Coordinates of N, CA and C and ligand atoms in Angstrom, one line a residue:
M62 N -19.3 14.6 6.1 CA -20.5 13.7 5.6 C -20.0 12.7 4.6
W63 N -20.6 11.5 4.5 CA -20.2 10.4 3.6 C -21.2 10.3 2.5
Y64 N -20.8 10.1 1.2 CA -21.5 10.0 0.1 C -21.3 8.5 -0.4
N65 N -22.3 8.1 -1.2 CA -22.1 6.9 -2.0 C -21.5 7.3 -3.3
V66 N -21.4 6.4 -4.2 CA -20.7 6.7 -5.5 C -21.9 7.2 -6.4
T67 N -22.2 8.5 -6.3 CA -23.2 9.0 -7.1 C -22.6 9.7 -8.3
M68 N -23.4 10.0 -9.3 CA -23.0 10.7 -10.5 C -22.5 12.1 -10.2
E69 N -23.1 12.7 -9.3 CA -22.6 14.0 -8.9 C -21.2 14.0 -8.3
N70 N -20.9 13.0 -7.5 CA -19.6 12.9 -6.8 C -18.5 12.6 -8.0
L71 N -18.9 11.6 -8.8 CA -18.0 11.3 -10.0 C -17.7 12.5 -10.8
D72 N -18.7 13.3 -11.1 CA -18.5 14.5 -11.9 C -17.6 15.5 -11.1
K73 N -17.8 15.6 -9.8 CA -16.9 16.4 -9.0 C -15.5 15.9 -9.1
L74 N -15.4 14.7 -8.9 CA -14.0 14.1 -9.0 C -13.4 14.2 -10.4
Q75 N -14.2 13.9 -11.4 CA -13.6 14.1 -12.7 C -13.2 15.5 -13.0
N76 N -13.9 16.6 -12.5 CA -13.5 18.0 -12.7 C -12.2 18.2 -12.0
I77 N -12.1 17.7 -10.8 CA -10.7 17.9 -10.0 C -9.6 17.3 -10.8
I78 N -9.8 16.1 -11.4 CA -8.8 15.4 -12.1 C -8.5 16.1 -13.3
D79 N -9.5 16.6 -14.1 CA -9.2 17.4 -15.3 C -8.4 18.6 -15.1
G80 N -8.5 19.2 -13.9 CA -7.7 20.4 -13.7 C -6.5 20.2 -13.0
A81 N -6.1 19.0 -12.7 CA -4.9 18.6 -11.9 C -3.7 18.7 -12.7
K82 N -2.6 19.2 -12.1 CA -1.3 19.3 -12.9 C -0.2 18.5 -12.1
R83 N -0.4 18.4 -10.7 CA 0.6 17.7 -9.9 C -0.1 16.9 -8.9
M84 N -0.8 15.9 -9.4 CA -1.6 15.1 -8.5 C -0.7 14.0 -7.9
V85 N -1.0 13.7 -6.7 CA -0.4 12.6 -6.0 C -1.4 11.6 -5.5
F86 N -1.0 10.3 -5.5 CA -2.0 9.3 -4.9 C -1.3 8.7 -3.6
F87 N -2.1 8.7 -2.6 CA -1.6 8.0 -1.4 C -2.5 6.9 -1.1
G88 N -1.9 5.6 -1.1 CA -2.9 4.5 -0.9 C -2.4 3.3 0.0
G89 N -3.3 2.5 0.2 CA -3.0 1.3 1.1 C -3.5 0.0 0.7
A90 N -3.8 -0.9 1.5 CA -4.1 -2.3 1.1 C -5.4 -2.3 0.4
G91 N -6.3 -1.5 0.7 CA -7.6 -1.4 0.0 C -7.5 -1.2 -1.5
V92 N -6.4 -0.7 -2.0 CA -6.2 -0.5 -3.5 C -6.1 -1.9 -4.1
S93 N -5.7 -2.9 -3.4 CA -5.3 -4.2 -4.0 C -6.4 -5.3 -3.6
T94 N -7.4 -5.0 -2.9 CA -8.3 -6.0 -2.6 C -9.1 -6.4 -3.9
E95 N -9.4 -5.5 -4.7 CA -10.0 -5.9 -6.0 C -9.2 -6.7 -6.9
S96 N -7.8 -6.9 -6.6 CA -7.0 -7.8 -7.2 C -6.8 -9.1 -6.6
G97 N -7.7 -9.3 -5.5 CA -7.7 -10.5 -4.7 C -6.7 -10.6 -3.6
I98 N -6.1 -9.5 -3.2 CA -5.2 -9.5 -2.0 C -5.9 -9.0 -0.8
P99 N -6.0 -9.8 0.2 CA -6.8 -9.2 1.4 C -6.1 -8.2 2.1
D100 N -6.8 -7.2 2.7 CA -6.3 -6.1 3.5 C -6.1 -6.6 4.9
F101 N -5.8 -5.6 5.8 CA -5.7 -6.1 7.2 C -7.0 -5.9 8.0
R102 N -7.7 -4.7 7.7 CA -8.8 -4.3 8.6 C -10.2 -4.5 8.2
S103 N -10.4 -4.9 6.9 CA -11.8 -5.2 6.5 C -12.3 -6.4 7.1
Q104 N -13.6 -6.7 7.0 CA -14.3 -7.8 7.6 C -13.6 -9.2 7.2
D105 N -13.2 -9.3 5.9 CA -12.5 -10.5 5.6 C -10.9 -10.3 5.4
G106 N -10.4 -9.2 6.1 CA -9.0 -9.0 6.1 C -8.3 -9.9 7.1
L107 N -6.9 -9.7 7.1 CA -6.1 -10.6 7.8 C -6.3 -10.5 9.4
Y108 N -6.8 -9.4 9.8 CA -6.9 -9.2 11.3 C -8.2 -10.0 11.8
N109 N -9.0 -10.4 10.9 CA -10.2 -11.1 11.4 C -10.0 -12.6 11.1
T110 N -8.8 -13.0 10.7 CA -8.6 -14.5 10.7 C -7.8 -14.9 11.9
K111 N -7.9 -16.2 12.2 CA -7.3 -16.6 13.6 C -6.0 -17.3 13.3
Y112 N -5.1 -16.8 14.0 CA -3.7 -17.4 14.1 C -3.3 -17.5 15.6
A113 N -2.2 -18.3 15.7 CA -1.7 -18.4 17.1 C -1.3 -17.0 17.7
Y114 N -0.9 -16.1 16.9 CA -0.6 -14.8 17.3 C -1.3 -13.7 16.3
P115 N -1.5 -12.6 16.9 CA -2.1 -11.5 16.0 C -1.2 -11.2 14.9
P116 N -1.7 -10.8 13.7 CA -0.7 -10.4 12.6 C 0.3 -9.3 13.0
E117 N -0.1 -8.4 13.8 CA 0.8 -7.3 14.1 C 2.1 -7.8 14.8
Q118 N 1.9 -8.9 15.6 CA 3.0 -9.5 16.4 C 3.8 -10.3 15.4
I119 N 3.1 -11.1 14.6 CA 3.9 -11.9 13.6 C 4.8 -11.1 12.7
L120 N 4.3 -10.0 12.3 CA 4.9 -9.1 11.3 C 5.7 -8.1 12.1
S121 N 6.3 -8.4 13.1 CA 7.2 -7.5 13.9 C 8.6 -7.9 13.8
H122 N 9.4 -6.8 14.0 CA 10.9 -7.2 14.0 C 11.3 -8.3 15.1
T123 N 10.7 -8.0 16.2 CA 11.0 -9.0 17.4 C 10.7 -10.5 16.9
F124 N 9.5 -10.6 16.5 CA 9.0 -12.0 16.0 C 9.9 -12.5 15.0
F125 N 10.2 -11.7 13.9 CA 11.1 -12.1 12.9 C 12.4 -12.6 13.5
C126 N 13.0 -11.9 14.5 CA 14.3 -12.4 15.0 C 14.2 -13.5 15.9
Y127 N 13.1 -13.7 16.7 CA 13.1 -14.8 17.6 C 12.1 -16.0 17.3
Q128 N 11.2 -15.8 16.3 CA 10.4 -16.8 15.9 C 10.4 -16.9 14.4
T129 N 11.5 -16.9 13.8 CA 11.7 -16.7 12.4 C 11.0 -17.8 11.6
S130 N 11.0 -19.0 12.0 CA 10.3 -20.0 11.3 C 8.8 -19.8 11.1
E131 N 8.2 -19.3 12.3 CA 6.7 -19.1 12.3 C 6.4 -17.9 11.5
F132 N 7.4 -16.9 11.5 CA 7.2 -15.7 10.8 C 7.1 -16.2 9.3
Y133 N 7.9 -17.0 8.8 CA 7.9 -17.4 7.4 C 6.8 -18.3 7.1
D134 N 6.2 -19.1 8.0 CA 5.1 -19.9 7.7 C 3.9 -19.0 7.3
F135 N 3.7 -17.9 8.2 CA 2.7 -16.9 7.9 C 3.0 -16.1 6.7
Y136 N 4.1 -15.6 6.6 CA 4.5 -14.8 5.4 C 4.3 -15.4 4.0
R137 N 4.7 -16.7 4.0 CA 4.5 -17.4 2.6 C 3.0 -17.7 2.4
D138 N 2.4 -17.9 3.4 CA 0.9 -18.3 3.4 C 0.1 -17.0 3.1
K139 N 0.3 -16.0 3.7 CA -0.6 -14.8 3.7 C -0.1 -13.5 3.1
M140 N 1.1 -13.4 2.9 CA 1.6 -12.1 2.3 C 2.1 -12.2 0.8
L141 N 2.2 -13.3 0.3 CA 2.7 -13.5 -1.1 C 1.6 -13.8 -2.2
Y142 N 1.3 -12.9 -3.0 CA 0.2 -13.1 -4.1 C 0.9 -12.8 -5.4
L143 N 1.8 -13.6 -5.8 CA 2.6 -13.3 -6.9 C 2.0 -13.4 -8.2
D144 N 0.7 -14.0 -8.3 CA 0.0 -14.0 -9.6 C -1.1 -12.9 -9.7
A145 N -1.2 -12.0 -8.6 CA -2.2 -11.1 -8.6 C -2.0 -10.0 -9.7
Q146 N -3.0 -9.5 -10.3 CA -2.9 -8.7 -11.4 C -3.4 -7.2 -11.0
P147 N -2.9 -6.1 -11.6 CA -3.4 -4.8 -11.2 C -4.9 -4.7 -11.7
N148 N -5.6 -3.9 -10.9 CA -7.0 -3.7 -11.2 C -7.1 -2.2 -11.7
A149 N -8.4 -1.8 -11.9 CA -8.7 -0.6 -12.7 C -8.1 0.6 -11.9
A150 N -7.9 0.5 -10.6 CA -7.3 1.6 -9.8 C -5.8 1.8 -10.2
H151 N -5.1 0.6 -10.1 CA -3.7 0.7 -10.5 C -3.5 1.2 -11.9
L152 N -4.3 0.7 -12.8 CA -4.2 1.0 -14.3 C -4.5 2.4 -14.5
K153 N -5.5 3.0 -13.8 CA -5.8 4.4 -14.1 C -4.7 5.3 -13.6
L154 N -4.1 5.0 -12.4 CA -3.1 5.8 -11.9 C -1.8 5.8 -12.8
A155 N -1.6 4.6 -13.4 CA -0.4 4.6 -14.4 C -0.7 5.5 -15.6
E156 N -2.0 5.5 -16.1 CA -2.4 6.2 -17.2 C -2.3 7.7 -16.9
W157 N -2.6 8.2 -15.8 CA -2.6 9.6 -15.3 C -1.1 10.0 -15.3
E158 N -0.2 9.1 -14.8 CA 1.2 9.4 -14.8 C 1.7 9.6 -16.2
R159 N 1.3 8.7 -17.2 CA 1.8 8.8 -18.5 C 1.2 10.2 -19.1
Q160 N 0.0 10.6 -18.7 CA -0.5 11.8 -19.3 C 0.1 13.0 -18.6
G161 N 1.1 12.9 -17.6 CA 1.7 13.9 -17.0 C 0.9 14.7 -15.9
K162 N -0.3 14.1 -15.5 CA -1.1 14.7 -14.4 C -0.7 14.2 -13.1
L163 N -0.1 13.1 -13.0 CA 0.1 12.5 -11.7 C 1.6 12.5 -11.5
T164 N 2.2 13.0 -10.4 CA 3.7 13.0 -10.2 C 4.1 11.7 -9.4
A165 N 3.3 11.2 -8.6 CA 3.8 10.1 -7.7 C 2.7 9.3 -7.1
V166 N 3.0 8.0 -6.9 CA 2.1 7.2 -6.0 C 3.0 6.9 -4.8
V167 N 2.3 7.3 -3.7 CA 3.0 6.9 -2.5 C 2.2 5.8 -1.8
T168 N 2.7 4.6 -1.6 CA 1.9 3.5 -1.3 C 2.4 2.9 0.1
Q169 N 1.6 2.3 0.8 CA 1.9 1.4 1.9 C 1.9 0.0 1.5
N170 N 1.6 -0.3 0.3 CA 1.4 -1.7 -0.2 C 2.9 -2.2 -0.5
I171 N 2.9 -3.5 -0.4 CA 4.2 -4.2 -0.6 C 4.1 -5.3 -1.7
D172 N 3.0 -5.1 -2.5 CA 2.7 -6.1 -3.5 C 3.2 -5.8 -5.0
G173 N 3.8 -4.7 -5.1 CA 4.4 -4.2 -6.6 C 3.4 -4.1 -7.7
L174 N 2.1 -4.1 -7.3 CA 1.0 -4.0 -8.4 C 1.0 -2.6 -9.1
H175 N 1.4 -1.5 -8.5 CA 1.5 -0.2 -9.2 C 2.6 -0.3 -10.2
Q176 N 3.7 -0.9 -10.0 CA 4.8 -1.1 -11.1 C 4.2 -2.1 -12.1
K177 N 3.6 -3.1 -11.7 CA 3.0 -4.0 -12.7 C 2.1 -3.3 -13.7
A178 N 1.4 -2.4 -13.2 CA 0.4 -1.6 -13.9 C 1.1 -0.6 -14.9
G179 N 2.3 -0.3 -14.7 CA 3.1 0.7 -15.5 C 3.5 1.9 -14.8
S180 N 3.1 2.1 -13.5 CA 3.5 3.4 -12.8 C 5.1 3.3 -12.6
K181 N 5.7 4.5 -12.8 CA 7.2 4.5 -12.6 C 7.6 5.2 -11.3
N182 N 6.9 6.2 -11.0 CA 7.3 7.0 -9.8 C 6.6 6.5 -8.6
V183 N 6.9 5.3 -8.0 CA 6.1 4.8 -6.9 C 7.1 4.8 -5.6
F184 N 6.6 5.4 -4.5 CA 7.3 5.4 -3.4 C 6.7 4.3 -2.4
E185 N 7.5 3.3 -2.2 CA 7.0 2.1 -1.4 C 7.4 2.4 0.1
L186 N 6.6 3.0 0.9 CA 6.9 3.3 2.3 C 7.2 2.0 3.1
H187 N 6.6 0.9 2.8 CA 6.8 -0.3 3.6 C 7.5 -1.3 2.8
G188 N 8.2 -0.9 1.7 CA 9.0 -1.9 1.0 C 8.2 -2.8 0.0
S189 N 8.8 -3.9 -0.4 CA 8.3 -4.7 -1.4 C 8.6 -6.2 -1.2
V190 N 7.5 -7.2 -1.4 CA 7.9 -8.5 -1.2 C 8.8 -9.0 -2.4
W191 N 8.9 -8.3 -3.5 CA 9.7 -8.7 -4.6 C 11.2 -8.5 -4.4
R192 N 11.6 -7.7 -3.3 CA 13.0 -7.7 -3.0 C 13.4 -8.4 -1.7
N193 N 14.4 -9.2 -1.7 CA 14.8 -9.9 -0.5 C 16.3 -10.0 -0.4
Y194 N 16.9 -9.8 0.7 CA 18.3 -9.7 1.0 C 18.8 -10.6 2.1
C195 N 20.1 -11.1 1.9 CA 20.6 -11.8 3.1 C 21.0 -10.8 4.2
T196 N 20.7 -11.1 5.4 CA 20.9 -10.2 6.5 C 22.4 -10.1 6.8
R197 N 23.1 -11.1 6.3 CA 24.6 -11.2 6.7 C 25.5 -10.6 5.6
C198 N 25.3 -11.0 4.3 CA 26.1 -10.6 3.2 C 25.5 -9.6 2.2
G199 N 24.1 -9.5 2.3 CA 23.5 -8.6 1.4 C 23.1 -9.1 0.1
K200 N 23.4 -10.4 -0.2 CA 23.1 -11.0 -1.4 C 21.5 -10.9 -1.7
P201 N 21.2 -10.5 -2.9 CA 19.7 -10.3 -3.2 C 19.1 -11.8 -3.6
Y202 N 17.8 -11.9 -3.3 CA 17.1 -13.3 -3.5 C 15.7 -12.8 -4.2
A203 N 15.4 -13.6 -5.1 CA 14.1 -13.5 -5.8 C 13.0 -14.0 -4.8
V204 N 11.8 -13.4 -5.0 CA 10.7 -13.7 -4.2 C 10.3 -15.2 -4.3
Q205 N 10.6 -15.8 -5.5 CA 10.3 -17.2 -5.8 C 11.1 -18.0 -4.8
D206 N 12.4 -17.5 -4.5 CA 13.2 -18.3 -3.6 C 12.6 -18.4 -2.2
I207 N 11.9 -17.3 -1.8 CA 11.2 -17.3 -0.5 C 10.1 -18.2 -0.5
L208 N 9.3 -18.0 -1.6 CA 8.0 -18.8 -1.7 C 8.3 -20.3 -1.7
H209 N 9.3 -20.8 -2.3 CA 9.6 -22.2 -2.5 C 10.5 -22.7 -1.4
S210 N 10.9 -21.8 -0.6 CA 11.8 -22.3 0.6 C 10.9 -23.0 1.6
K211 N 11.7 -23.8 2.4 CA 11.0 -24.5 3.6 C 11.7 -24.0 4.9
G212 N 10.9 -23.7 5.9 CA 11.4 -23.2 7.1 C 12.0 -21.7 7.0
V213 N 13.3 -21.6 7.5 CA 13.8 -20.2 7.4 C 14.7 -20.2 6.1
P214 N 14.4 -19.3 5.1 CA 15.3 -19.3 3.9 C 16.7 -18.8 4.2
K215 N 17.7 -19.5 3.9 CA 19.1 -19.2 4.2 C 19.9 -18.8 2.9
C216 N 20.8 -17.9 3.0 CA 21.7 -17.6 1.9 C 22.8 -18.6 1.8
S217 N 23.6 -18.6 0.6 CA 24.6 -19.5 0.5 C 25.7 -19.2 1.5
C218 N 25.8 -18.0 2.1 CA 26.8 -17.8 3.1 C 26.4 -18.2 4.5
G219 N 25.1 -18.7 4.7 CA 24.6 -19.2 5.9 C 23.7 -18.2 6.6
G220 N 23.7 -16.9 6.2 CA 22.9 -15.8 6.7 C 21.4 -16.1 6.4
I221 N 20.6 -15.4 7.3 CA 19.1 -15.5 7.0 C 18.7 -14.5 6.0
V222 N 17.8 -14.8 5.0 CA 17.3 -14.0 4.1 C 16.0 -13.2 4.6
K223 N 15.9 -12.0 4.4 CA 14.8 -11.2 4.9 C 14.2 -10.5 3.8
P224 N 12.9 -10.4 3.8 CA 12.2 -9.5 2.7 C 12.5 -8.1 3.0
D225 N 12.6 -7.4 1.9 CA 12.8 -5.8 2.0 C 11.5 -5.2 2.3
V226 N 10.9 -5.6 3.4 CA 9.6 -5.2 3.9 C 9.7 -4.5 5.3
V227 N 9.2 -3.5 5.6 CA 9.3 -2.8 6.8 C 8.3 -3.4 7.9
L228 N 8.9 -4.0 8.8 CA 8.1 -4.7 9.8 C 7.8 -3.7 10.9
Y229 N 6.7 -4.1 11.6 CA 6.4 -3.4 12.9 C 7.7 -3.2 13.7
E230 N 7.9 -2.0 14.3 CA 9.0 -1.7 15.1 C 10.2 -1.3 14.3
E231 N 10.1 -1.4 13.0 CA 11.3 -0.9 12.1 C 11.0 0.4 11.6
G232 N 12.0 1.2 11.2 CA 11.9 2.5 10.7 C 11.7 2.6 9.3
L233 N 11.1 3.6 8.7 CA 10.9 3.7 7.3 C 12.3 4.3 6.8
N234 N 12.5 4.0 5.5 CA 13.6 4.5 4.7 C 13.5 6.0 4.5
G235 N 14.6 6.7 5.1 CA 14.6 8.2 5.0 C 14.4 8.8 3.7
D236 N 15.1 8.2 2.7 CA 15.0 8.9 1.3 C 13.6 8.8 0.8
I237 N 13.0 7.7 0.9 CA 11.6 7.3 0.5 C 10.6 8.2 1.3
L238 N 10.8 8.4 2.5 CA 10.0 9.3 3.3 C 10.1 10.8 2.9
N239 N 11.3 11.2 2.6 CA 11.6 12.6 2.3 C 11.0 12.8 0.9
D240 N 11.2 11.9 -0.1 CA 10.6 12.1 -1.5 C 9.2 12.0 -1.4
S241 N 8.5 11.2 -0.6 CA 7.0 11.2 -0.5 C 6.5 12.5 0.1
I242 N 7.2 13.0 1.1 CA 6.7 14.3 1.8 C 6.8 15.4 0.7
R243 N 8.0 15.4 -0.1 CA 8.2 16.5 -1.1 C 7.0 16.4 -2.1
H244 N 6.7 15.3 -2.7 CA 5.7 15.1 -3.7 C 4.3 15.6 -3.1
I245 N 4.1 15.1 -1.9 CA 2.7 15.5 -1.3 C 2.6 16.9 -1.0
S246 N 3.7 17.5 -0.6 CA 3.6 19.0 -0.1 C 3.5 19.8 -1.5
E247 N 4.1 19.3 -2.5 CA 4.0 20.1 -3.8 C 2.8 19.8 -4.7
A248 N 2.0 18.9 -4.3 CA 0.9 18.4 -5.1 C -0.3 19.5 -5.1
D249 N -1.0 19.6 -6.2 CA -2.2 20.5 -6.2 C -3.5 19.5 -5.9
V250 N -3.4 18.2 -6.2 CA -4.5 17.3 -5.8 C -3.9 16.1 -5.1
L251 N -4.4 15.8 -3.9 CA -4.1 14.6 -3.3 C -5.3 13.6 -3.2
I252 N -5.2 12.4 -3.7 CA -6.2 11.4 -3.6 C -5.6 10.4 -2.6
I253 N -6.4 10.2 -1.6 CA -6.1 9.1 -0.6 C -7.1 7.9 -0.8
G254 N -6.7 6.8 -1.0 CA -7.6 5.7 -1.3 C -7.2 4.3 -0.7
G255 N -8.1 3.6 -0.3 CA -8.0 2.2 0.2 C -7.0 2.1 1.4
T256 N -7.1 3.0 2.3 CA -6.3 3.0 3.4 C -7.1 3.4 4.7
S257 N -7.0 2.7 5.7 CA -7.6 3.0 7.1 C -6.9 4.1 7.7
L258 N -5.7 4.6 7.2 CA -5.0 5.6 7.9 C -4.7 5.3 9.5
N259 N -4.4 4.1 9.7 CA -4.2 3.7 11.1 C -2.7 3.5 11.3
V260 N -2.0 3.4 10.3 CA -0.5 2.9 10.5 C 0.4 4.1 10.4
Y261 N 1.2 4.5 11.4 CA 2.1 5.5 11.5 C 3.5 5.1 11.4
P262 N 4.4 5.9 10.9 CA 4.2 7.3 10.5 C 3.5 7.5 9.1
A263 N 3.3 6.4 8.3 CA 2.8 6.5 7.0 C 1.6 7.5 6.9
A264 N 0.6 7.2 7.8 CA -0.7 8.0 7.7 C -0.4 9.5 7.9
G265 N 0.5 9.9 8.7 CA 0.8 11.2 9.0 C 1.3 12.0 7.9
L266 N 1.8 11.4 6.7 CA 2.3 12.0 5.6 C 1.2 12.9 4.9
V267 N 0.0 12.5 5.0 CA -1.1 13.2 4.3 C -1.3 14.6 4.8
D268 N -0.7 14.9 6.1 CA -0.8 16.2 6.7 C 0.1 17.2 6.0
Y269 N 1.0 16.6 5.1 CA 1.9 17.5 4.4 C 1.2 18.2 3.2
F270 N 0.0 17.7 2.9 CA -0.6 18.3 1.7 C -1.2 19.6 1.9
N271 N -1.0 20.5 1.1 CA -1.3 21.8 1.3 C -1.9 22.5 -0.1
G272 N -2.3 21.5 -1.0 CA -2.8 22.0 -2.3 C -4.3 22.3 -2.3
D273 N -4.9 22.3 -3.5 CA -6.3 22.7 -3.8 C -7.4 21.7 -3.4
H274 N -7.1 20.5 -3.8 CA -8.2 19.5 -3.7 C -7.7 18.2 -2.9
L275 N -8.4 17.8 -1.9 CA -8.2 16.6 -1.2 C -9.4 15.7 -1.5
V276 N -9.0 14.4 -1.8 CA -10.1 13.4 -2.2 C -9.9 12.2 -1.3
V277 N -10.8 11.6 -0.8 CA -10.7 10.3 -0.1 C -11.6 9.3 -0.7
I278 N -11.1 8.1 -1.2 CA -12.0 7.2 -1.8 C -11.7 5.9 -1.0
N279 N -12.7 5.6 -0.2 CA -12.3 4.5 0.8 C -13.8 3.7 1.1
K280 N -13.7 2.4 1.4 CA -14.8 1.6 1.9 C -14.8 2.0 3.4
G281 N -15.7 2.8 3.9 CA -15.8 3.2 5.1 C -14.8 4.3 5.5
M282 N -15.0 4.9 6.7 CA -14.3 6.1 7.0 C -12.9 5.8 7.6
P283 N -11.8 6.4 7.1 CA -10.5 6.2 7.7 C -10.5 6.7 9.2
A284 N -9.5 6.2 9.8 CA -9.4 6.5 11.3 C -9.0 8.0 11.5
K285 N -8.3 8.5 10.5 CA -7.7 9.9 10.7 C -8.6 10.9 9.9
S286 N -8.9 12.0 10.6 CA -9.9 12.9 9.9 C -9.1 13.6 8.7
T287 N -9.8 13.9 7.7 CA -9.3 14.6 6.5 C -10.2 15.7 6.2
A288 N -10.2 16.7 7.1 CA -11.2 17.9 6.9 C -11.2 18.4 5.5
G289 N -12.4 18.7 4.9 CA -12.4 19.5 3.7 C -12.3 18.6 2.3
A290 N -12.2 17.3 2.7 CA -12.0 16.3 1.5 C -13.4 16.1 0.8
L291 N -13.2 15.7 -0.5 CA -14.4 15.2 -1.1 C -14.3 13.6 -0.8
Y292 N -15.2 13.1 -0.1 CA -15.3 11.7 0.3 C -16.2 10.9 -0.5
I293 N -15.6 9.8 -1.1 CA -16.4 8.9 -1.8 C -16.3 7.6 -1.2
D294 N -17.4 7.0 -0.7 CA -17.4 5.8 0.1 C -17.7 4.7 -0.9
G295 N -16.7 4.0 -1.5 CA -16.9 2.9 -2.4 C -15.7 2.2 -2.7
K296 N -15.8 1.3 -3.7 CA -14.5 0.6 -4.1 C -13.7 1.3 -5.1
I297 N -12.5 1.4 -4.8 CA -11.7 2.4 -5.6 C -11.5 1.9 -7.1
G298 N -11.5 0.6 -7.3 CA -11.3 0.1 -8.7 C -12.6 0.5 -9.5
E299 N -13.8 0.3 -8.8 CA -15.0 0.6 -9.5 C -15.2 2.1 -9.7
V300 N -14.8 3.0 -8.8 CA -14.8 4.4 -9.0 C -13.8 4.7 -10.1
F301 N -12.6 4.3 -10.0 CA -11.6 4.7 -11.0 C -12.0 4.3 -12.4
S302 N -12.7 3.2 -12.6 CA -13.0 2.6 -13.8 C -14.1 3.5 -14.5
Q303 N -14.7 4.4 -13.8 CA -15.7 5.4 -14.3 C -15.1 6.7 -14.7
L304 N -13.7 6.8 -14.5 CA -13.1 8.1 -14.7 C -12.2 8.1 -15.9
K305 N -12.0 9.4 -16.5 CA -11.3 9.5 -17.7 C -9.8 9.8 -17.2
Ligands
LIG47 P1 -5.9 -1.5 6.2 O1 -6.3 -2.9 6.0 O2 -5.7 -1.0 7.5 O3 -7.1 -0.7 5.6 C1 -7.6 -0.8 4.2 C2 -8.8 0.1 4.1 O4 -9.2 0.0 2.7 C3 -9.9 -0.1 5.0 O5 -10.5 1.1 5.4 C4 -11.0 -0.8 4.0 O6 -12.3 -0.5 4.3 C5 -10.6 -0.1 2.7 N1 -10.9 -0.9 1.4 C6 -10.8 -2.2 1.3 N2 -11.1 -2.5 0.0 C7 -11.3 -1.4 -0.7 C8 -11.6 -1.1 -1.9 N3 -11.8 -1.9 -2.9 N4 -11.8 0.3 -2.2 C9 -11.7 1.3 -1.3 N5 -11.4 0.9 -0.1 C10 -11.2 -0.4 0.3 O7 -4.6 -1.2 5.2 P2 -3.7 0.0 5.2 O8 -4.3 1.3 5.6 O9 -2.8 -0.1 4.0 O10 -2.6 -0.2 6.4 C11 -2.2 -1.5 6.9 C12 -0.9 -2.1 6.4 O11 -1.3 -3.1 5.5 C13 0.1 -1.3 5.4 O12 1.2 -1.1 6.2 C14 0.4 -2.2 4.4 O13 1.8 -2.4 4.3 C15 -0.1 -3.6 4.7 N6 -0.7 -4.5 3.8 C16 -0.4 -4.4 2.5 C17 -1.0 -5.3 1.6 C18 -0.6 -5.2 0.1 O14 0.5 -4.8 -0.2 N7 -1.5 -5.4 -0.8 C19 -2.0 -6.1 2.0 C20 -2.4 -6.2 3.4 C21 -1.7 -5.3 4.2

């Protein structure tokens, strides 16, 4: 059953958080919409805007390899929000980590806003736009180099520079995956927020949770069932700004 953001649910959630000792947050693009970064599947998300190709295709490894210039046109235009600031959700998670209640943020986001908010233990399942490397020599490049480049960004060695972002068809980093699984499986509270739970293998990680309280805070119901959870159907920044 789905609830709105009621005082009763906020009280339930606050009680869960007050009792938490090893809380983990698992999030997605919906965590950053209140910072002005569009998600993929909301009504005004990237999947509902029109391009010559669907976003899944543009953001795939094959497309990157064979239509690199078009990949970068889309990427510079739609994936880089370098001035975005953390919202109440990012800030609250960082505060809970400082208080010793939250052990990790596991995120599908690539925007770096959890770190900007002060979170330290962040597992970026899909990488980050803030790191970029030459595919030939490995030289690192700043995101500003990508933003201000024209066409395909090239290294001084002539190689193509690629964002450290996991594209469709690419595998996740094994260490990040293992650390995320360890934190989730050892957590007493798991809060899932701002994710449609459509993208695998990331979405499957929530199945490793074996703790006391599962909470889902999302606009609309995620694709994957999360039996036994406290569901709060609302904007995560608005919900978190009402919590201690
Ligand atoms: P998604 O777009 O599939 O789902 C987002 C979910 O969040 C939807 O269910 C939506 O209703 C909900 N939502 C939107 N705003 C919300 C809010 N303020 N509060 C609560 N819920 C809200 O995103 P996903 O599940 O993360 O999966 C898609 C992929 O999107 C991920 O792999 C991620 O790498 C990528 N992505 C990342 C960013 C980013 O870094 N900010 C932005 C777009 C896409």
